[in-house]
Amino acid sequence: NVDATALLQNNACLSCHALDHKVVGPAYHQVATKYANDPQAMTKVAASIQQGGSGKWGQTPMPPYAQLSAENLQTLAAFILAQ
């Protein structure tokens, strides 16, 4: 079982995201706040990581991380939503 910190480092997440302030993409705290009352939050955040995308937070695209396992996607989504 890989922890979220290792996944963040190994996948260069922190080159575009920080916990508490916008870098290239939104702070994880902003993501957690946006989805705080959404019962589908885990699914939506995991899908955004896996598929990438743009337009939710501005024009800068996020690349897809399709190589991540379902377990790793859930680990990251849970970590992000806990911020």
GROMACS .gro file of N, CA and C in nm:
model
  249
    1ASN      N    1   0.084  -0.119   0.000
    1ASN     CA    2   0.000   0.000   0.000
    1ASN      C    3   0.088   0.125   0.000
    2VAL      N    4   0.082   0.202  -0.106
    2VAL     CA    5   0.164   0.321  -0.122
    2VAL      C    6   0.095   0.439  -0.055
    3ASP      N    7   0.172   0.520   0.015
    3ASP     CA    8   0.107   0.635   0.079
    3ASP      C    9   0.097   0.752  -0.018
    4ALA      N   10   0.008   0.844   0.015
    4ALA     CA   11  -0.021   0.957  -0.073
    4ALA      C   12   0.103   1.043  -0.098
    5THR      N   13   0.185   1.063   0.004
    5THR     CA   14   0.303   1.148  -0.012
    5THR      C   15   0.397   1.090  -0.118
    6ALA      N   16   0.418   0.959  -0.116
    6ALA     CA   17   0.504   0.896  -0.217
    6ALA      C   18   0.443   0.911  -0.357
    7LEU      N   19   0.312   0.894  -0.367
    7LEU     CA   20   0.246   0.910  -0.497
    7LEU      C   21   0.261   1.054  -0.548
    8LEU      N   22   0.243   1.151  -0.459
    8LEU     CA   23   0.257   1.292  -0.499
    8LEU      C   24   0.397   1.319  -0.552
    9GLN      N   25   0.498   1.264  -0.484
    9GLN     CA   26   0.636   1.287  -0.525
    9GLN      C   27   0.669   1.211  -0.653
   10ASN      N   28   0.628   1.086  -0.661
   10ASN     CA   29   0.665   1.001  -0.775
   10ASN      C   30   0.598   1.043  -0.905
   11ASN      N   31   0.485   1.113  -0.896
   11ASN     CA   32   0.412   1.152  -1.015
   11ASN      C   33   0.420   1.302  -1.043
   12ALA      N   34   0.510   1.371  -0.974
   12ALA     CA   35   0.535   1.514  -0.996
   12ALA      C   36   0.411   1.601  -0.973
   13CYS      N   37   0.318   1.554  -0.891
   13CYS     CA   38   0.196   1.630  -0.862
   13CYS      C   39   0.230   1.768  -0.805
   14LEU      N   40   0.334   1.770  -0.719
   14LEU     CA   41   0.366   1.891  -0.646
   14LEU      C   42   0.440   1.994  -0.731
   15SER      N   43   0.470   1.962  -0.855
   15SER     CA   44   0.526   2.064  -0.943
   15SER      C   45   0.417   2.159  -0.993
   16CYS      N   46   0.290   2.115  -0.987
   16CYS     CA   47   0.179   2.200  -1.030
   16CYS      C   48   0.078   2.230  -0.919
   17HIS      N   49   0.081   2.154  -0.811
   17HIS     CA   50  -0.015   2.171  -0.702
   17HIS      C   51   0.057   2.184  -0.569
   18ALA      N   52  -0.002   2.262  -0.479
   18ALA     CA   53   0.042   2.270  -0.340
   18ALA      C   54  -0.080   2.246  -0.251
   19LEU      N   55  -0.055   2.223  -0.124
   19LEU     CA   56  -0.167   2.197  -0.033
   19LEU      C   57  -0.254   2.320  -0.015
   20ASP      N   58  -0.190   2.436   0.003
   20ASP     CA   59  -0.263   2.552   0.052
   20ASP      C   60  -0.256   2.676  -0.036
   21HIS      N   61  -0.196   2.667  -0.154
   21HIS     CA   62  -0.194   2.782  -0.243
   21HIS      C   63  -0.187   2.737  -0.389
   22LYS      N   64  -0.240   2.819  -0.478
   22LYS     CA   65  -0.238   2.789  -0.620
   22LYS      C   66  -0.095   2.795  -0.671
   23VAL      N   67  -0.057   2.698  -0.752
   23VAL     CA   68   0.072   2.701  -0.821
   23VAL      C   69   0.035   2.714  -0.969
   24VAL      N   70   0.041   2.607  -1.045
   24VAL     CA   71  -0.012   2.606  -1.181
   24VAL      C   72  -0.160   2.567  -1.173
   25GLY      N   73  -0.185   2.463  -1.094
   25GLY     CA   74  -0.322   2.418  -1.070
   25GLY      C   75  -0.367   2.460  -0.933
   26PRO      N   76  -0.491   2.430  -0.899
   26PRO     CA   77  -0.547   2.474  -0.771
   26PRO      C   78  -0.481   2.406  -0.652
   27ALA      N   79  -0.484   2.475  -0.539
   27ALA     CA   80  -0.440   2.414  -0.413
   27ALA      C   81  -0.532   2.298  -0.380
   28TYR      N   82  -0.478   2.195  -0.317
   28TYR     CA   83  -0.563   2.082  -0.279
   28TYR      C   84  -0.672   2.124  -0.182
   29HIS      N   85  -0.644   2.226  -0.100
   29HIS     CA   86  -0.746   2.279  -0.010
   29HIS      C   87  -0.864   2.336  -0.090
   30GLN      N   88  -0.834   2.402  -0.202
   30GLN     CA   89  -0.942   2.456  -0.287
   30GLN      C   90  -1.025   2.343  -0.347
   31VAL      N   91  -0.959   2.237  -0.389
   31VAL     CA   92  -1.032   2.123  -0.447
   31VAL      C   93  -1.122   2.061  -0.341
   32ALA      N   94  -1.067   2.042  -0.220
   32ALA     CA   95  -1.145   1.984  -0.111
   32ALA      C   96  -1.267   2.071  -0.080
   33THR      N   97  -1.248   2.203  -0.080
   33THR     CA   98  -1.359   2.294  -0.053
   33THR      C   99  -1.465   2.287  -0.162
   34LYS      N  100  -1.421   2.283  -0.287
   34LYS     CA  101  -1.515   2.279  -0.400
   34LYS      C  102  -1.604   2.155  -0.393
   35TYR      N  103  -1.547   2.042  -0.352
   35TYR     CA  104  -1.621   1.916  -0.354
   35TYR      C  105  -1.673   1.875  -0.216
   36ALA      N  106  -1.665   1.965  -0.118
   36ALA     CA  107  -1.696   1.929   0.021
   36ALA      C  108  -1.835   1.868   0.038
   37ASN      N  109  -1.933   1.917  -0.034
   37ASN     CA  110  -2.071   1.869  -0.018
   37ASN      C  111  -2.116   1.780  -0.132
   38ASP      N  112  -2.022   1.729  -0.210
   38ASP     CA  113  -2.054   1.648  -0.328
   38ASP      C  114  -2.037   1.500  -0.293
   39PRO      N  115  -2.147   1.423  -0.293
   39PRO     CA  116  -2.135   1.280  -0.261
   39PRO      C  117  -2.052   1.203  -0.363
   40GLN      N  118  -2.032   1.260  -0.482
   40GLN     CA  119  -1.951   1.195  -0.587
   40GLN      C  120  -1.807   1.247  -0.589
   41ALA      N  121  -1.767   1.316  -0.484
   41ALA     CA  122  -1.635   1.382  -0.484
   41ALA      C  123  -1.521   1.284  -0.513
   42MET      N  124  -1.519   1.171  -0.445
   42MET     CA  125  -1.409   1.075  -0.464
   42MET      C  126  -1.400   1.033  -0.611
   43THR      N  127  -1.514   1.000  -0.669
   43THR     CA  128  -1.519   0.954  -0.808
   43THR      C  129  -1.473   1.065  -0.902
   44LYS      N  130  -1.522   1.186  -0.880
   44LYS     CA  131  -1.489   1.297  -0.970
   44LYS      C  132  -1.341   1.333  -0.963
   45VAL      N  133  -1.286   1.340  -0.841
   45VAL     CA  134  -1.146   1.377  -0.827
   45VAL      C  135  -1.056   1.268  -0.883
   46ALA      N  136  -1.088   1.142  -0.855
   46ALA     CA  137  -1.009   1.031  -0.910
   46ALA      C  138  -1.012   1.034  -1.063
   47ALA      N  139  -1.130   1.062  -1.121
   47ALA     CA  140  -1.142   1.068  -1.267
   47ALA      C  141  -1.061   1.184  -1.324
   48SER      N  142  -1.060   1.298  -1.255
   48SER     CA  143  -0.982   1.411  -1.302
   48SER      C  144  -0.833   1.380  -1.304
   49ILE      N  145  -0.786   1.308  -1.203
   49ILE     CA  146  -0.645   1.269  -1.198
   49ILE      C  147  -0.616   1.172  -1.313
   50GLN      N  148  -0.701   1.072  -1.328
   50GLN     CA  149  -0.678   0.968  -1.429
   50GLN      C  150  -0.685   1.022  -1.571
   51GLN      N  151  -0.785   1.106  -1.598
   51GLN     CA  152  -0.814   1.149  -1.735
   51GLN      C  153  -0.754   1.285  -1.769
   52GLY      N  154  -0.710   1.359  -1.667
   52GLY     CA  155  -0.664   1.494  -1.693
   52GLY      C  156  -0.783   1.582  -1.727
   53GLY      N  157  -0.755   1.698  -1.784
   53GLY     CA  158  -0.864   1.785  -1.825
   53GLY      C  159  -0.826   1.930  -1.816
   54SER      N  160  -0.920   2.015  -1.852
   54SER     CA  161  -0.902   2.159  -1.839
   54SER      C  162  -1.039   2.223  -1.833
   55GLY      N  163  -1.042   2.346  -1.787
   55GLY     CA  164  -1.166   2.421  -1.785
   55GLY      C  165  -1.233   2.429  -1.650
   56LYS      N  166  -1.206   2.333  -1.560
   56LYS     CA  167  -1.267   2.339  -1.427
   56LYS      C  168  -1.206   2.451  -1.343
   57TRP      N  169  -1.077   2.478  -1.365
   57TRP     CA  170  -1.002   2.572  -1.281
   57TRP      C  171  -0.931   2.676  -1.365
   58GLY      N  172  -0.973   2.695  -1.490
   58GLY     CA  173  -0.903   2.786  -1.579
   58GLY      C  174  -0.858   2.711  -1.703
   59GLN      N  175  -0.774   2.773  -1.781
   59GLN     CA  176  -0.741   2.717  -1.912
   59GLN      C  177  -0.622   2.622  -1.912
   60THR      N  178  -0.543   2.621  -1.806
   60THR     CA  179  -0.425   2.535  -1.805
   60THR      C  180  -0.466   2.389  -1.797
   61PRO      N  181  -0.428   2.307  -1.895
   61PRO     CA  182  -0.468   2.166  -1.891
   61PRO      C  183  -0.387   2.086  -1.790
   62MET      N  184  -0.452   1.986  -1.733
   62MET     CA  185  -0.382   1.890  -1.649
   62MET      C  186  -0.364   1.763  -1.731
   63PRO      N  187  -0.241   1.711  -1.738
   63PRO     CA  188  -0.221   1.588  -1.815
   63PRO      C  189  -0.287   1.470  -1.746
   64PRO      N  190  -0.325   1.368  -1.824
   64PRO     CA  191  -0.383   1.248  -1.763
   64PRO      C  192  -0.275   1.163  -1.696
   65TYR      N  193  -0.315   1.095  -1.591
   65TYR     CA  194  -0.228   1.000  -1.522
   65TYR      C  195  -0.291   0.862  -1.530
   66ALA      N  196  -0.308   0.816  -1.654
   66ALA     CA  197  -0.379   0.691  -1.681
   66ALA      C  198  -0.305   0.569  -1.629
   67GLN      N  199  -0.174   0.584  -1.601
   67GLN     CA  200  -0.095   0.470  -1.555
   67GLN      C  201  -0.122   0.436  -1.409
   68LEU      N  202  -0.188   0.524  -1.336
   68LEU     CA  203  -0.212   0.498  -1.193
   68LEU      C  204  -0.319   0.392  -1.174
   69SER      N  205  -0.298   0.305  -1.079
   69SER     CA  206  -0.396   0.201  -1.048
   69SER      C  207  -0.518   0.264  -0.983
   70ALA      N  208  -0.629   0.191  -0.982
   70ALA     CA  209  -0.751   0.238  -0.916
   70ALA      C  210  -0.724   0.266  -0.769
   71GLU      N  211  -0.645   0.179  -0.706
   71GLU     CA  212  -0.613   0.199  -0.564
   71GLU      C  213  -0.535   0.329  -0.542
   72ASN      N  214  -0.436   0.354  -0.629
   72ASN     CA  215  -0.358   0.477  -0.616
   72ASN      C  216  -0.442   0.601  -0.643
   73LEU      N  217  -0.533   0.593  -0.740
   73LEU     CA  218  -0.623   0.705  -0.767
   73LEU      C  219  -0.710   0.735  -0.645
   74GLN      N  220  -0.760   0.631  -0.581
   74GLN     CA  221  -0.843   0.649  -0.461
   74GLN      C  222  -0.761   0.708  -0.346
   75THR      N  223  -0.636   0.661  -0.332
   75THR     CA  224  -0.547   0.714  -0.228
   75THR      C  225  -0.525   0.864  -0.247
   76LEU      N  226  -0.496   0.904  -0.371
   76LEU     CA  227  -0.473   1.045  -0.398
   76LEU      C  228  -0.599   1.127  -0.379
   77ALA      N  229  -0.712   1.079  -0.431
   77ALA     CA  230  -0.837   1.153  -0.417
   77ALA      C  231  -0.873   1.172  -0.270
   78ALA      N  232  -0.857   1.068  -0.189
   78ALA     CA  233  -0.888   1.077  -0.046
   78ALA      C  234  -0.796   1.179   0.021
   79PHE      N  235  -0.667   1.177  -0.015
   79PHE     CA  236  -0.573   1.272   0.043
   79PHE      C  237  -0.612   1.415   0.007
   80ILE      N  238  -0.640   1.438  -0.120
   80ILE     CA  239  -0.674   1.573  -0.166
   80ILE      C  240  -0.800   1.623  -0.096
   81LEU      N  241  -0.901   1.537  -0.088
   81LEU     CA  242  -1.029   1.578  -0.029
   81LEU      C  243  -1.021   1.598   0.121
   82ALA      N  244  -0.914   1.549   0.183
   82ALA     CA  245  -0.896   1.565   0.329
   82ALA      C  246  -0.825   1.696   0.365
   83GLN      N  247  -0.785   1.773   0.264
   83GLN     CA  248  -0.703   1.893   0.292
   83GLN      C  249  -0.785   2.011   0.341
   0.00000   0.00000   0.00000
